XYZ file of C-alpha atoms in Angstrom:
740
model
C 2.353 -29.993 14.792
C 4.344 -33.011 13.711
C 4.921 -31.464 10.309
C 6.152 -28.298 12.028
C 8.547 -30.283 14.196
C 9.747 -32.166 11.141
C 10.433 -28.912 9.318
C 12.279 -27.594 12.366
C 14.373 -30.758 12.498
C 15.322 -30.301 8.856
C 16.199 -26.664 9.548
C 18.401 -27.739 12.450
C 20.282 -30.237 10.304
C 20.655 -27.691 7.512
C 21.850 -24.939 9.850
C 24.267 -27.222 11.696
C 25.729 -28.233 8.353
C 26.097 -24.531 7.481
C 27.843 -23.830 10.800
C 30.265 -26.697 10.178
C 30.983 -25.438 6.643
C 31.614 -21.912 7.881
C 33.879 -23.099 10.698
C 35.873 -25.277 8.300
C 36.027 -22.407 5.785
C 37.285 -19.757 8.207
C 39.319 -21.931 10.608
C 39.956 -25.383 9.082
C 42.620 -26.617 11.514
C 40.837 -25.364 14.605
C 37.597 -26.959 13.413
C 39.341 -30.291 12.789
C 41.136 -30.300 16.133
C 37.955 -29.348 17.956
C 36.136 -32.225 16.279
C 38.858 -34.657 17.374
C 38.795 -33.349 20.954
C 35.069 -34.140 21.010
C 35.070 -37.402 19.074
C 37.930 -39.232 20.819
C 36.768 -38.553 24.422
C 33.339 -39.843 23.420
C 34.695 -43.356 24.004
C 36.478 -42.569 27.257
C 33.540 -42.859 29.680
C 32.638 -46.326 28.409
C 36.295 -47.379 28.329
C 36.714 -46.179 31.885
C 33.846 -48.451 33.016
C 35.395 -51.431 31.190
C 38.881 -50.787 32.596
C 37.564 -50.279 36.121
C 35.584 -53.503 35.877
C 38.655 -55.423 34.670
C 40.875 -53.854 37.293
C 38.500 -54.707 40.157
C 37.856 -58.266 38.950
C 41.600 -58.849 38.562
C 42.207 -57.467 42.024
C 39.534 -59.706 43.532
C 40.957 -62.743 41.721
C 44.503 -61.920 42.821
C 43.424 -61.381 46.409
C 41.486 -64.657 46.420
C 44.485 -66.524 45.064
C 46.769 -65.064 47.707
C 44.317 -66.171 50.356
C 44.249 -69.668 48.898
C 40.625 -69.713 47.876
C 39.575 -72.756 45.937
C 37.067 -71.136 43.675
C 38.282 -68.316 41.508
C 36.149 -66.115 39.334
C 36.692 -65.898 35.659
C 37.712 -62.415 34.762
C 35.753 -61.229 31.784
C 38.054 -60.659 28.892
C 40.822 -62.748 30.500
C 41.592 -66.433 29.894
C 39.559 -68.725 32.152
C 41.308 -69.755 35.342
C 40.700 -73.353 34.363
C 42.757 -72.679 31.257
C 45.466 -71.177 33.412
C 45.652 -74.304 35.538
C 46.543 -76.413 32.517
C 49.535 -74.371 31.514
C 52.090 -76.589 29.905
C 55.038 -77.207 32.156
C 53.134 -76.705 35.413
C 53.663 -79.804 37.654
C 52.099 -78.688 40.864
C 49.238 -76.549 42.168
C 51.714 -74.154 43.717
C 53.403 -73.652 40.362
C 50.129 -73.072 38.590
C 49.021 -70.570 41.220
C 52.353 -68.781 40.906
C 51.980 -68.459 37.141
C 48.329 -67.334 37.460
C 49.227 -64.760 40.110
C 51.989 -63.313 37.944
C 49.648 -63.115 34.957
C 46.932 -61.386 36.981
C 49.417 -58.923 38.477
C 50.747 -58.134 35.029
C 47.221 -57.669 33.695
C 46.403 -55.333 36.597
C 49.526 -53.297 35.898
C 48.710 -53.005 32.187
C 45.052 -52.154 32.862
C 45.991 -49.538 35.446
C 48.582 -48.004 33.113
C 46.089 -47.818 30.243
C 43.547 -46.196 32.569
C 46.062 -43.587 33.774
C 47.230 -42.810 30.222
C 43.631 -42.495 29.048
C 42.796 -40.085 31.878
C 45.910 -38.040 31.066
C 45.027 -37.885 27.352
C 41.492 -36.931 28.327
C 42.834 -34.085 30.461
C 45.078 -32.850 27.617
C 42.255 -33.031 25.078
C 39.969 -31.015 27.362
C 42.600 -28.276 27.636
C 43.188 -28.384 23.875
C 39.452 -28.200 23.262
C 39.145 -24.995 25.289
C 42.109 -23.465 23.467
C 40.821 -24.386 20.002
C 37.392 -22.984 20.848
C 38.986 -19.605 21.585
C 41.055 -19.776 18.379
C 37.942 -20.693 16.414
C 36.021 -17.769 17.892
C 38.887 -15.401 17.146
C 39.174 -16.465 13.510
C 35.411 -16.337 12.972
C 35.351 -12.823 14.430
C 38.243 -11.759 12.226
C 37.160 -13.225 8.912
C 33.361 -13.291 9.050
C 32.918 -9.556 9.680
C 34.330 -8.488 6.257
C 32.107 -11.017 4.494
C 29.069 -9.761 6.399
C 29.945 -6.189 5.434
C 30.325 -7.329 1.834
C 26.872 -8.917 1.973
C 25.401 -5.738 3.462
C 26.965 -3.771 0.620
C 25.204 -5.988 -1.917
C 21.745 -5.539 -0.406
C 19.213 -3.278 -2.048
C 19.203 0.029 -0.195
C 15.411 0.114 -0.194
C 15.317 -3.152 1.745
C 16.881 -1.438 4.745
C 13.553 0.334 5.195
C 11.641 -2.960 5.330
C 10.471 -4.034 8.786
C 11.176 -7.695 8.010
C 14.730 -6.934 6.908
C 15.261 -4.720 9.947
C 14.246 -7.609 12.211
C 16.697 -9.947 10.482
C 19.465 -7.358 10.853
C 18.507 -6.845 14.498
C 18.900 -10.556 15.210
C 22.361 -10.745 13.685
C 23.441 -7.239 14.682
C 25.210 -8.384 17.840
C 27.857 -10.932 16.954
C 26.647 -13.343 14.259
C 29.950 -15.189 14.414
C 28.996 -16.137 17.962
C 25.907 -17.886 16.594
C 28.087 -19.773 14.128
C 30.539 -20.736 16.849
C 27.772 -21.773 19.240
C 26.093 -23.899 16.593
C 29.368 -25.558 15.574
C 30.459 -26.160 19.170
C 26.975 -27.425 20.008
C 27.089 -29.820 17.069
C 30.463 -31.188 18.142
C 29.386 -31.454 21.785
C 26.238 -33.265 20.685
C 28.424 -35.755 18.823
C 30.474 -36.227 21.988
C 27.424 -36.538 24.252
C 25.561 -38.980 22.017
C 28.680 -41.030 21.311
C 29.573 -41.173 24.995
C 26.026 -42.046 26.040
C 25.659 -44.653 23.299
C 28.941 -46.369 24.168
C 28.112 -46.390 27.883
C 24.667 -47.823 27.150
C 26.316 -50.649 25.197
C 28.624 -51.322 28.152
C 25.681 -51.328 30.556
C 23.704 -53.547 28.197
C 26.606 -56.038 28.236
C 26.173 -56.202 31.999
C 22.380 -56.379 31.767
C 20.130 -55.760 28.801
C 17.406 -54.383 31.068
C 19.672 -51.763 32.588
C 20.646 -50.477 29.142
C 17.037 -50.549 27.926
C 15.794 -48.758 31.053
C 18.305 -45.940 30.661
C 17.381 -45.554 26.985
C 13.649 -45.393 27.752
C 14.202 -42.725 30.424
C 16.354 -40.658 28.054
C 13.553 -40.296 25.473
C 11.072 -38.302 27.633
C 13.980 -36.246 28.982
C 14.894 -35.318 25.423
C 11.278 -34.440 24.587
C 10.905 -32.193 27.654
C 14.198 -30.415 27.074
C 13.289 -29.932 23.430
C 9.939 -28.402 24.392
C 11.678 -26.018 26.791
C 14.090 -24.930 24.083
C 11.271 -24.244 21.627
C 9.559 -22.016 24.170
C 12.748 -20.085 24.833
C 13.171 -19.659 21.096
C 9.631 -18.352 20.884
C 10.462 -15.637 23.426
C 13.264 -14.324 21.260
C 11.089 -14.196 18.177
C 8.114 -12.601 19.918
C 10.199 -9.924 21.640
C 12.274 -8.839 18.633
C 10.236 -5.659 18.199
C 10.576 -4.756 21.891
C 14.300 -5.473 21.677
C 14.599 -3.054 18.743
C 12.692 -0.448 20.724
C 14.975 -0.901 23.748
C 18.075 -0.670 21.537
C 16.770 2.564 19.986
C 16.029 4.075 23.404
C 19.473 3.011 24.586
C 21.057 4.913 21.699
C 19.010 7.964 22.656
C 20.362 7.781 26.189
C 23.909 7.665 24.808
C 23.477 10.461 22.244
C 24.572 13.844 23.557
C 22.374 15.744 21.094
C 19.319 13.761 22.162
C 20.179 14.203 25.843
C 20.595 17.951 25.328
C 17.138 18.188 23.810
C 15.599 15.951 26.463
C 17.071 18.106 29.209
C 15.764 21.276 27.584
C 12.241 19.917 27.192
C 12.321 17.756 30.318
C 11.369 14.649 28.350
C 13.666 12.207 30.152
C 10.770 10.897 32.210
C 8.720 10.085 29.123
C 11.662 8.326 27.441
C 12.356 6.416 30.663
C 8.683 5.421 30.697
C 8.995 4.093 27.153
C 12.049 2.107 28.238
C 10.151 0.734 31.236
C 7.184 -0.191 29.066
C 9.293 -2.074 26.527
C 11.432 -3.754 29.200
C 8.443 -4.804 31.279
C 6.852 -6.366 28.202
C 9.962 -8.469 27.619
C 10.149 -9.334 31.315
C 6.516 -10.515 31.350
C 7.183 -12.809 28.416
C 10.309 -14.188 30.079
C 8.547 -14.771 33.392
C 5.551 -16.390 31.751
C 7.603 -18.724 29.587
C 10.319 -19.176 32.205
C 7.927 -20.869 34.625
C 6.926 -23.506 32.091
C 10.551 -24.020 31.040
C 11.536 -24.441 34.687
C 8.785 -27.036 35.144
C 10.030 -28.972 32.126
C 13.618 -28.818 33.356
C 12.497 -29.992 36.797
C 10.699 -32.936 35.215
C 13.835 -33.809 33.282
C 15.912 -33.712 36.464
C 13.355 -35.907 38.222
C 13.594 -38.488 35.452
C 17.387 -38.552 35.811
C 16.900 -39.282 39.515
C 14.463 -42.081 38.631
C 17.093 -43.476 36.283
C 19.673 -43.371 39.082
C 17.420 -45.287 41.517
C 16.444 -47.831 38.863
C 20.075 -48.694 38.074
C 20.979 -49.193 41.754
C 18.010 -51.494 42.405
C 18.514 -53.538 39.230
C 22.263 -53.873 39.712
C 21.943 -54.909 43.362
C 19.371 -57.551 42.441
C 21.632 -58.953 39.710
C 24.673 -58.960 41.975
C 22.869 -60.862 44.705
C 21.841 -63.427 42.114
C 25.476 -63.767 41.046
C 24.720 -62.611 37.519
C 27.283 -59.780 37.622
C 30.841 -59.852 38.850
C 32.215 -57.749 41.654
C 34.094 -55.638 39.112
C 30.938 -55.011 37.085
C 29.006 -54.068 40.209
C 31.693 -51.673 41.447
C 32.351 -50.126 38.010
C 28.673 -49.543 37.256
C 27.894 -48.161 40.721
C 30.952 -45.911 40.443
C 29.778 -44.559 37.098
C 26.146 -44.005 38.089
C 26.614 -40.274 38.487
C 28.369 -40.250 35.108
C 25.654 -42.157 33.244
C 22.763 -40.165 34.722
C 24.702 -36.980 34.091
C 25.365 -38.131 30.539
C 21.668 -38.739 29.953
C 20.821 -35.254 31.200
C 23.800 -33.635 29.452
C 23.106 -35.389 26.163
C 19.470 -34.303 26.092
C 20.266 -30.698 27.020
C 23.254 -30.545 24.675
C 21.129 -31.725 21.779
C 18.307 -29.313 22.592
C 20.706 -26.397 23.124
C 22.284 -27.233 19.796
C 18.778 -27.205 18.390
C 18.327 -23.695 19.787
C 21.698 -22.540 18.430
C 20.784 -24.012 15.069
C 17.498 -22.103 15.082
C 19.493 -18.987 15.935
C 21.524 -19.773 12.842
C 18.255 -19.592 10.943
C 18.530 -15.819 11.278
C 21.917 -15.978 9.577
C 20.400 -18.137 6.857
C 17.690 -15.506 6.420
C 20.388 -12.847 6.231
C 22.288 -14.751 3.548
C 19.016 -15.237 1.666
C 18.256 -11.501 1.512
C 18.057 -10.390 -2.095
C 21.091 -8.683 -3.562
C 21.431 -6.070 -6.261
C 20.943 -7.655 -9.650
C 22.451 -4.878 -11.768
C 25.637 -5.601 -13.666
C 27.879 -2.888 -12.212
C 30.599 -3.692 -14.719
C 30.839 -0.521 -16.836
C 34.347 0.928 -16.503
C 34.390 3.794 -19.042
C 31.963 6.446 -20.294
C 31.728 8.313 -23.600
C 30.732 11.562 -21.865
C 30.000 12.843 -18.379
C 26.435 14.151 -18.646
C 23.770 13.259 -16.090
C 20.263 12.598 -17.390
C 16.890 11.711 -15.882
C 14.505 10.354 -18.496
C 10.811 10.231 -17.536
C 11.655 9.134 -13.993
C 8.847 8.307 -11.579
C 9.392 6.948 -8.093
C 7.427 5.826 -5.045
C 9.126 4.682 -1.851
C 8.581 0.974 -1.103
C 5.649 0.349 1.195
C 4.047 3.738 0.483
C 1.405 4.983 -1.950
C 2.557 8.567 -2.496
C 4.415 9.148 -5.760
C 7.422 11.326 -4.885
C 8.679 11.981 -8.435
C 6.377 12.173 -11.431
C 7.786 11.763 -14.924
C 10.868 13.919 -14.264
C 13.193 14.644 -17.187
C 16.317 16.812 -17.292
C 19.962 16.796 -18.334
C 23.007 18.171 -16.516
C 26.043 18.676 -18.706
C 29.523 17.777 -17.534
C 30.979 20.617 -15.486
C 27.636 22.369 -15.044
C 26.556 23.703 -11.654
C 22.884 22.996 -11.013
C 20.739 23.661 -7.954
C 17.468 21.946 -7.067
C 15.157 23.970 -4.851
C 11.653 23.483 -3.589
C 9.554 23.073 -0.513
C 9.939 20.176 1.917
C 8.703 16.915 0.443
C 9.075 18.104 -3.135
C 11.475 15.245 -3.927
C 14.869 16.971 -3.867
C 16.706 14.447 -1.674
C 14.971 11.596 -3.495
C 16.630 12.832 -6.690
C 20.015 12.486 -4.994
C 19.268 8.925 -3.848
C 18.239 7.926 -7.349
C 21.294 9.635 -8.829
C 23.542 7.662 -6.466
C 21.839 4.411 -7.452
C 20.484 3.756 -3.964
C 17.007 3.208 -5.391
C 15.748 2.051 -8.753
C 13.017 4.208 -10.307
C 9.572 2.736 -10.870
C 9.673 4.100 -14.408
C 12.232 5.845 -16.571
C 16.025 5.829 -16.444
C 18.777 7.563 -14.485
C 21.885 7.839 -16.660
C 25.469 9.002 -16.282
C 27.321 9.184 -19.566
C 24.399 7.409 -21.230
C 24.741 4.381 -18.917
C 22.313 3.312 -16.201
C 23.837 4.547 -12.953
C 23.283 1.133 -11.360
C 25.481 -0.478 -14.019
C 28.548 1.626 -13.217
C 31.395 -0.176 -11.491
C 32.117 0.890 -7.931
C 35.376 2.515 -8.997
C 33.774 4.457 -11.853
C 30.882 5.576 -9.659
C 33.354 6.938 -7.096
C 35.176 8.828 -9.853
C 31.918 10.314 -11.100
C 30.108 11.164 -7.852
C 31.011 12.319 -4.383
C 28.215 13.165 -1.983
C 27.849 15.274 1.135
C 24.585 14.303 2.798
C 22.683 16.428 5.265
C 22.551 13.434 7.618
C 26.267 12.748 7.436
C 27.922 10.054 9.535
C 30.161 10.744 12.513
C 32.855 8.040 12.498
C 34.669 7.492 15.786
C 38.019 7.092 14.053
C 41.081 9.300 13.774
C 40.786 12.607 11.941
C 42.979 11.182 9.168
C 40.752 8.132 8.729
C 37.569 10.209 8.813
C 38.716 12.357 5.899
C 40.390 9.496 3.999
C 37.059 7.677 3.770
C 36.468 9.974 0.795
C 39.411 8.355 -1.007
C 41.043 5.422 0.774
C 44.068 5.614 -1.530
C 44.946 8.963 0.100
C 45.080 7.544 3.630
C 48.833 8.149 3.944
C 48.930 11.380 1.912
C 49.075 14.004 4.645
C 49.225 16.955 2.248
C 46.017 15.986 0.458
C 44.178 15.365 3.719
C 45.327 18.676 5.200
C 44.383 20.494 2.003
C 40.894 18.968 2.071
C 40.431 20.047 5.690
C 41.645 23.562 4.914
C 39.258 23.821 1.978
C 36.415 22.721 4.261
C 37.397 25.292 6.893
C 38.610 22.610 9.290
C 42.338 23.371 9.487
C 41.985 24.106 13.189
C 40.977 20.510 13.797
C 44.579 19.386 13.338
C 46.575 22.598 13.836
C 45.321 23.096 17.382
C 45.905 19.494 18.432
C 49.186 17.912 19.469
C 48.379 14.661 17.659
C 47.367 16.492 14.493
C 45.752 14.182 11.974
C 46.097 11.269 14.402
C 43.719 12.783 16.969
C 40.876 10.458 17.871
C 37.371 11.764 17.308
C 34.450 10.776 19.504
C 34.521 9.063 22.884
C 35.501 5.530 21.867
C 39.189 6.028 22.633
C 40.439 7.263 25.990
C 41.959 10.421 24.474
C 39.118 10.957 22.003
C 37.351 14.306 21.798
C 33.915 14.934 20.402
C 33.259 17.705 17.894
C 30.435 20.142 17.470
C 27.875 19.411 14.779
C 29.391 22.101 12.576
C 32.897 20.657 12.994
C 31.666 17.177 12.122
C 30.061 18.687 9.036
C 33.373 20.231 7.977
C 34.966 16.785 8.258
C 32.203 15.331 6.070
C 32.702 18.090 3.490
C 36.474 17.490 3.553
C 35.747 13.916 2.467
C 33.997 15.256 -0.624
C 36.900 17.596 -1.393
C 39.332 14.685 -1.096
C 37.294 12.495 -3.452
C 37.597 15.040 -6.314
C 34.848 13.364 -8.365
C 33.468 14.640 -11.666
C 30.280 15.724 -9.887
C 29.970 16.766 -6.262
C 26.450 16.276 -4.916
C 25.610 18.589 -2.019
C 22.440 17.575 -0.186
C 21.946 20.482 2.245
C 25.617 20.117 3.279
C 25.841 23.366 5.226
C 22.707 23.044 7.357
C 24.754 22.941 10.578
C 26.894 25.974 9.664
C 26.224 29.595 10.466
C 25.375 31.882 7.505
C 28.865 33.402 7.187
C 30.494 29.966 7.303
C 27.930 28.735 4.785
C 28.725 31.594 2.409
C 32.461 30.909 2.635
C 31.869 27.183 2.211
C 29.900 27.636 -1.013
C 32.566 29.985 -2.314
C 35.092 27.230 -1.635
C 32.881 24.720 -3.427
C 32.676 26.883 -6.521
C 36.384 27.694 -6.460
C 37.528 24.114 -5.931
C 35.000 22.504 -8.249
C 35.208 25.147 -10.981
C 36.167 22.410 -13.434
C 33.807 19.855 -11.913
C 30.058 19.632 -11.971
C 28.007 20.392 -8.889
C 24.495 19.318 -7.939
C 23.192 21.370 -5.024
C 20.115 20.665 -2.937
C 19.249 23.655 -0.801
C 16.450 25.461 0.971
C 18.447 28.690 1.106
C 18.095 30.448 -2.213
C 21.188 32.567 -1.540
C 23.314 29.507 -2.232
C 21.189 28.522 -5.230
C 22.097 31.848 -6.880
C 25.641 30.575 -7.297
C 24.475 27.824 -9.677
C 24.528 28.123 -13.447
C 21.016 26.765 -13.561
C 18.235 26.274 -11.036
C 15.461 23.685 -11.220
C 12.395 24.178 -9.057
C 10.593 21.076 -7.811
C 6.964 21.150 -6.758
C 4.761 18.132 -6.179
C 7.323 15.769 -7.662
C 7.629 17.694 -10.923
C 10.113 20.228 -12.263
C 7.989 23.336 -12.676
C 10.724 25.887 -13.438
C 14.164 25.725 -14.988
C 16.575 28.605 -15.560
C 19.115 30.968 -14.057
C 18.468 32.977 -10.920
C 17.907 36.169 -12.914
C 15.435 34.476 -15.213
C 13.466 32.835 -12.433
C 13.365 35.800 -10.072
C 12.073 37.985 -12.896
C 9.294 35.561 -13.775
C 6.140 34.971 -11.783
C 6.375 31.539 -10.244
C 7.265 29.470 -7.199
C 10.936 30.478 -7.221
C 10.150 34.196 -7.164
C 7.623 33.646 -4.365
C 10.143 31.694 -2.278
C 12.898 34.190 -3.007
C 10.870 37.227 -1.988
C 9.601 35.417 1.099
C 13.149 34.624 2.240
C 14.349 38.121 1.350
C 11.581 39.770 3.350
C 12.282 37.480 6.298
C 15.891 38.572 6.409
C 14.901 42.220 5.941
C 12.366 42.029 8.766
C 14.906 40.383 11.042
C 16.732 43.738 11.119
C 20.227 44.289 12.315
C 20.909 40.596 12.978
C 20.993 39.801 9.290
C 22.751 42.940 8.030
C 26.321 44.080 8.539
C 26.822 47.821 8.108
C 30.213 49.092 7.015
C 30.301 52.725 8.180
C 32.455 55.121 10.108
C 29.810 57.553 11.380
C 26.106 57.968 11.705
C 24.036 61.120 11.528
C 20.791 61.653 13.384
C 17.747 61.120 11.202
C 19.982 60.960 8.143
C 21.426 58.366 5.844
C 24.695 56.590 6.340
C 27.952 57.979 4.984
C 30.283 55.330 3.647
C 34.015 55.097 4.406
C 34.798 56.138 0.858
C 33.207 59.505 1.459
C 30.169 58.955 -0.706
C 26.801 59.588 0.835
C 24.229 56.875 0.707
C 23.778 53.489 2.112
C 25.943 50.476 1.669
C 24.554 47.315 3.125
C 26.235 43.910 3.233
C 24.170 40.802 3.954
C 25.732 38.239 6.320
C 23.587 35.307 5.428
C 21.690 35.905 2.236
C 21.995 37.531 -1.127
C 22.627 41.205 -1.412
C 19.174 41.498 -2.890
C 17.511 41.672 0.538
C 15.294 44.671 1.112
C 16.657 46.873 3.847
C 14.731 49.663 5.469
C 17.108 52.315 6.709
C 16.175 54.725 9.521
C 15.734 58.186 8.144
C 15.496 57.032 4.551
C 12.167 57.847 2.966
C 12.340 55.176 0.305
C 13.713 51.643 0.710
C 16.850 50.450 -0.874
C 16.835 47.566 -3.229
C 20.153 46.166 -4.282
C 20.220 43.108 -6.479
C 23.389 41.177 -7.174
C 24.012 38.076 -9.260
C 27.205 36.413 -7.969
C 29.586 39.249 -8.615
C 27.623 41.265 -11.186
C 27.236 44.926 -10.268
C 23.780 46.402 -10.096
C 23.473 49.937 -11.379
C 22.538 52.349 -8.683
C 20.971 55.665 -9.536
C 21.302 58.355 -6.928
C 18.034 60.210 -6.299
C 19.489 62.923 -4.153
C 22.656 63.813 -2.330
C 22.750 65.296 1.163
C 22.054 64.481 4.740
C 18.407 63.694 4.061
C 19.148 61.842 0.844
C 17.645 58.501 0.068
C 18.884 55.946 -2.349
C 16.731 54.384 -4.920
C 17.852 51.570 -7.184
C 16.819 52.183 -10.755
C 18.567 49.346 -12.539
C 16.823 46.212 -13.566
C 18.317 43.171 -15.198
C 16.658 41.733 -18.211
C 15.809 38.098 -17.812
C 16.133 36.910 -21.383
C 19.684 36.408 -22.632
C 21.303 37.051 -19.255
C 24.706 35.412 -18.895
C 25.725 33.477 -15.779
C 28.733 34.316 -13.586
C 31.150 32.080 -15.421
C 30.152 33.274 -18.888
C 27.747 30.489 -19.716
C 24.357 31.487 -21.044
C 21.472 30.844 -18.716
C 19.029 28.188 -19.666
C 15.475 29.378 -19.905
C 12.187 27.720 -20.158
C 10.442 24.935 -18.324
C 10.685 21.222 -18.913
C 7.735 19.725 -20.662
C 6.273 17.293 -18.164
C 5.304 13.942 -19.571
C 6.857 14.590 -22.977
C 10.091 12.750 -22.316
C 12.391 15.584 -23.244
C 14.044 18.739 -22.059
C 14.547 22.207 -23.540
C 18.273 23.163 -23.565
């Protein structure tokens, strides 16, 4: 136990020193002035006792002289009255008394003036102390936050998923600068309290050694009890961190409109409220349980201060009756009893509260000690712009399941590649590795032949822009939201508007009086929230603004309707026709737009080729494609838009161009969906490959005609939409290479 207390004491000293360094670093003048406003008044309580004693003794001596008393007390610190009587040039008792009276009156005037000046300076320093504390807090708030954000940016992304790291972040998530300020202020106040108490004890000891010793002995158990109470309060905070995280999460749910919408639909508010009650009651039980013992310790400390008060009165009265203390000493000490007992209590609680603040600073120390990225991140130029995964395997920290297994592929600069697969196949994990958020367990992730984690921040931004499925909704202005894609374009209205237009979000500023300056979210009084789809357009506009060599699209259109999704992908291909694109998608209609498609299954790339190649080959892609196509076909009229001018009973559909047959246009998927038309004996199968025309052979013409597609595209040697040749074949797993 003693070793534990010793370690805690060393932590307190270390953390207090850190708080002082931080305060001096961020606000040097405020820290210095605050120290002076604590250090100088530390002598004032003791000086006040001395000055009061001198003033009273001088007054008593002067009054006795005026009354003609024969015996006069020696005033401590003044020349003895016997010495005064032998002043050179004094020839009579009356003359000597006159000189002594004038000296005493002068001494009283000087003592009183010094006392008044000291009290005035004390008052000014107290006001200055309060002002400098506010300035210190303001500067810490202003300058610490960027450094904390910088530290967060240097942390390993995988550590954010660690429970231990999450608890550290939870403890500093409020206002860590407040912990620094509290620890610094507590340290300075402890200096003041201990200095003031020590000086007063020396003054009391000069009156009587036993009074000083008694006060000191009472202060020790008070300090121990207050320290024990502080440790127990600190224990509450540590033991309830998990419950506090749970309460914070539930609080966010209560504030989230999407969560509230779902809770209202399913009627789950009561269950969530029960979770809140459970977590809150657990914290309350801990507080009540520990609070009773802390209250008992505080009561014992207060009782000891009362014992100290009674002891001083009894001892001082006894000494005064014995003539061992002067009237001034008796009056000054009695007058300062409330001060000295208060100082004992204040000093012990100030020290223990500083101890608690210093332990709170331990969380900041833990935060600073979190490991940072060790990669160089200093590469500024690349010889080429290809992306390559070489034998990459990856398992998320804290789990046993291998998400990626010896994955190898290459994406050439300017190439459009789509990754498809079932949920959990590892598609989004590929994106995280490509962005350098995680480091693979084995293998390498390269851009331009350089490890992606060695790219400088500026080069990485030029090479990659990302639109995540779980995009962030920033409660900033519309301008600032989009400009986060390229901060240098913050004042370039034309570029920001163009990015919004390309993302289909022109209405976000055209229909608003404030235009790009409109506030999004509910943080500002005039702020307006957006729909999920509108927020997604803003996120996509950020990617358009960034104009990186590769745009990574991780299910970016999940919140858009099928027509909007189709238009959005067309915009992507049009805008990034000279840039590379990496698409992650569940909807194979969008994957068809890619030059090459890679199919992930069980953490491996099992197929690799163009849409035409893969759909014509037995495999997972064909199975998924036909399954999605049949789903849309079975969904009927909702997924098909018919362009026609008239319908005939039991017959086919006559197109606006006058030709008989059926012309079907899919609203959400590829034109290759099977459509069963009423009155048509045989189904229609139309297969399109991003603008290529499928040959259609008419089987019969007339009212009862059906249409039968007779064209088939050959898989081998098929060219992609932009003229590039499709890449066929599958990657050899475990062989460390790829087949171009």
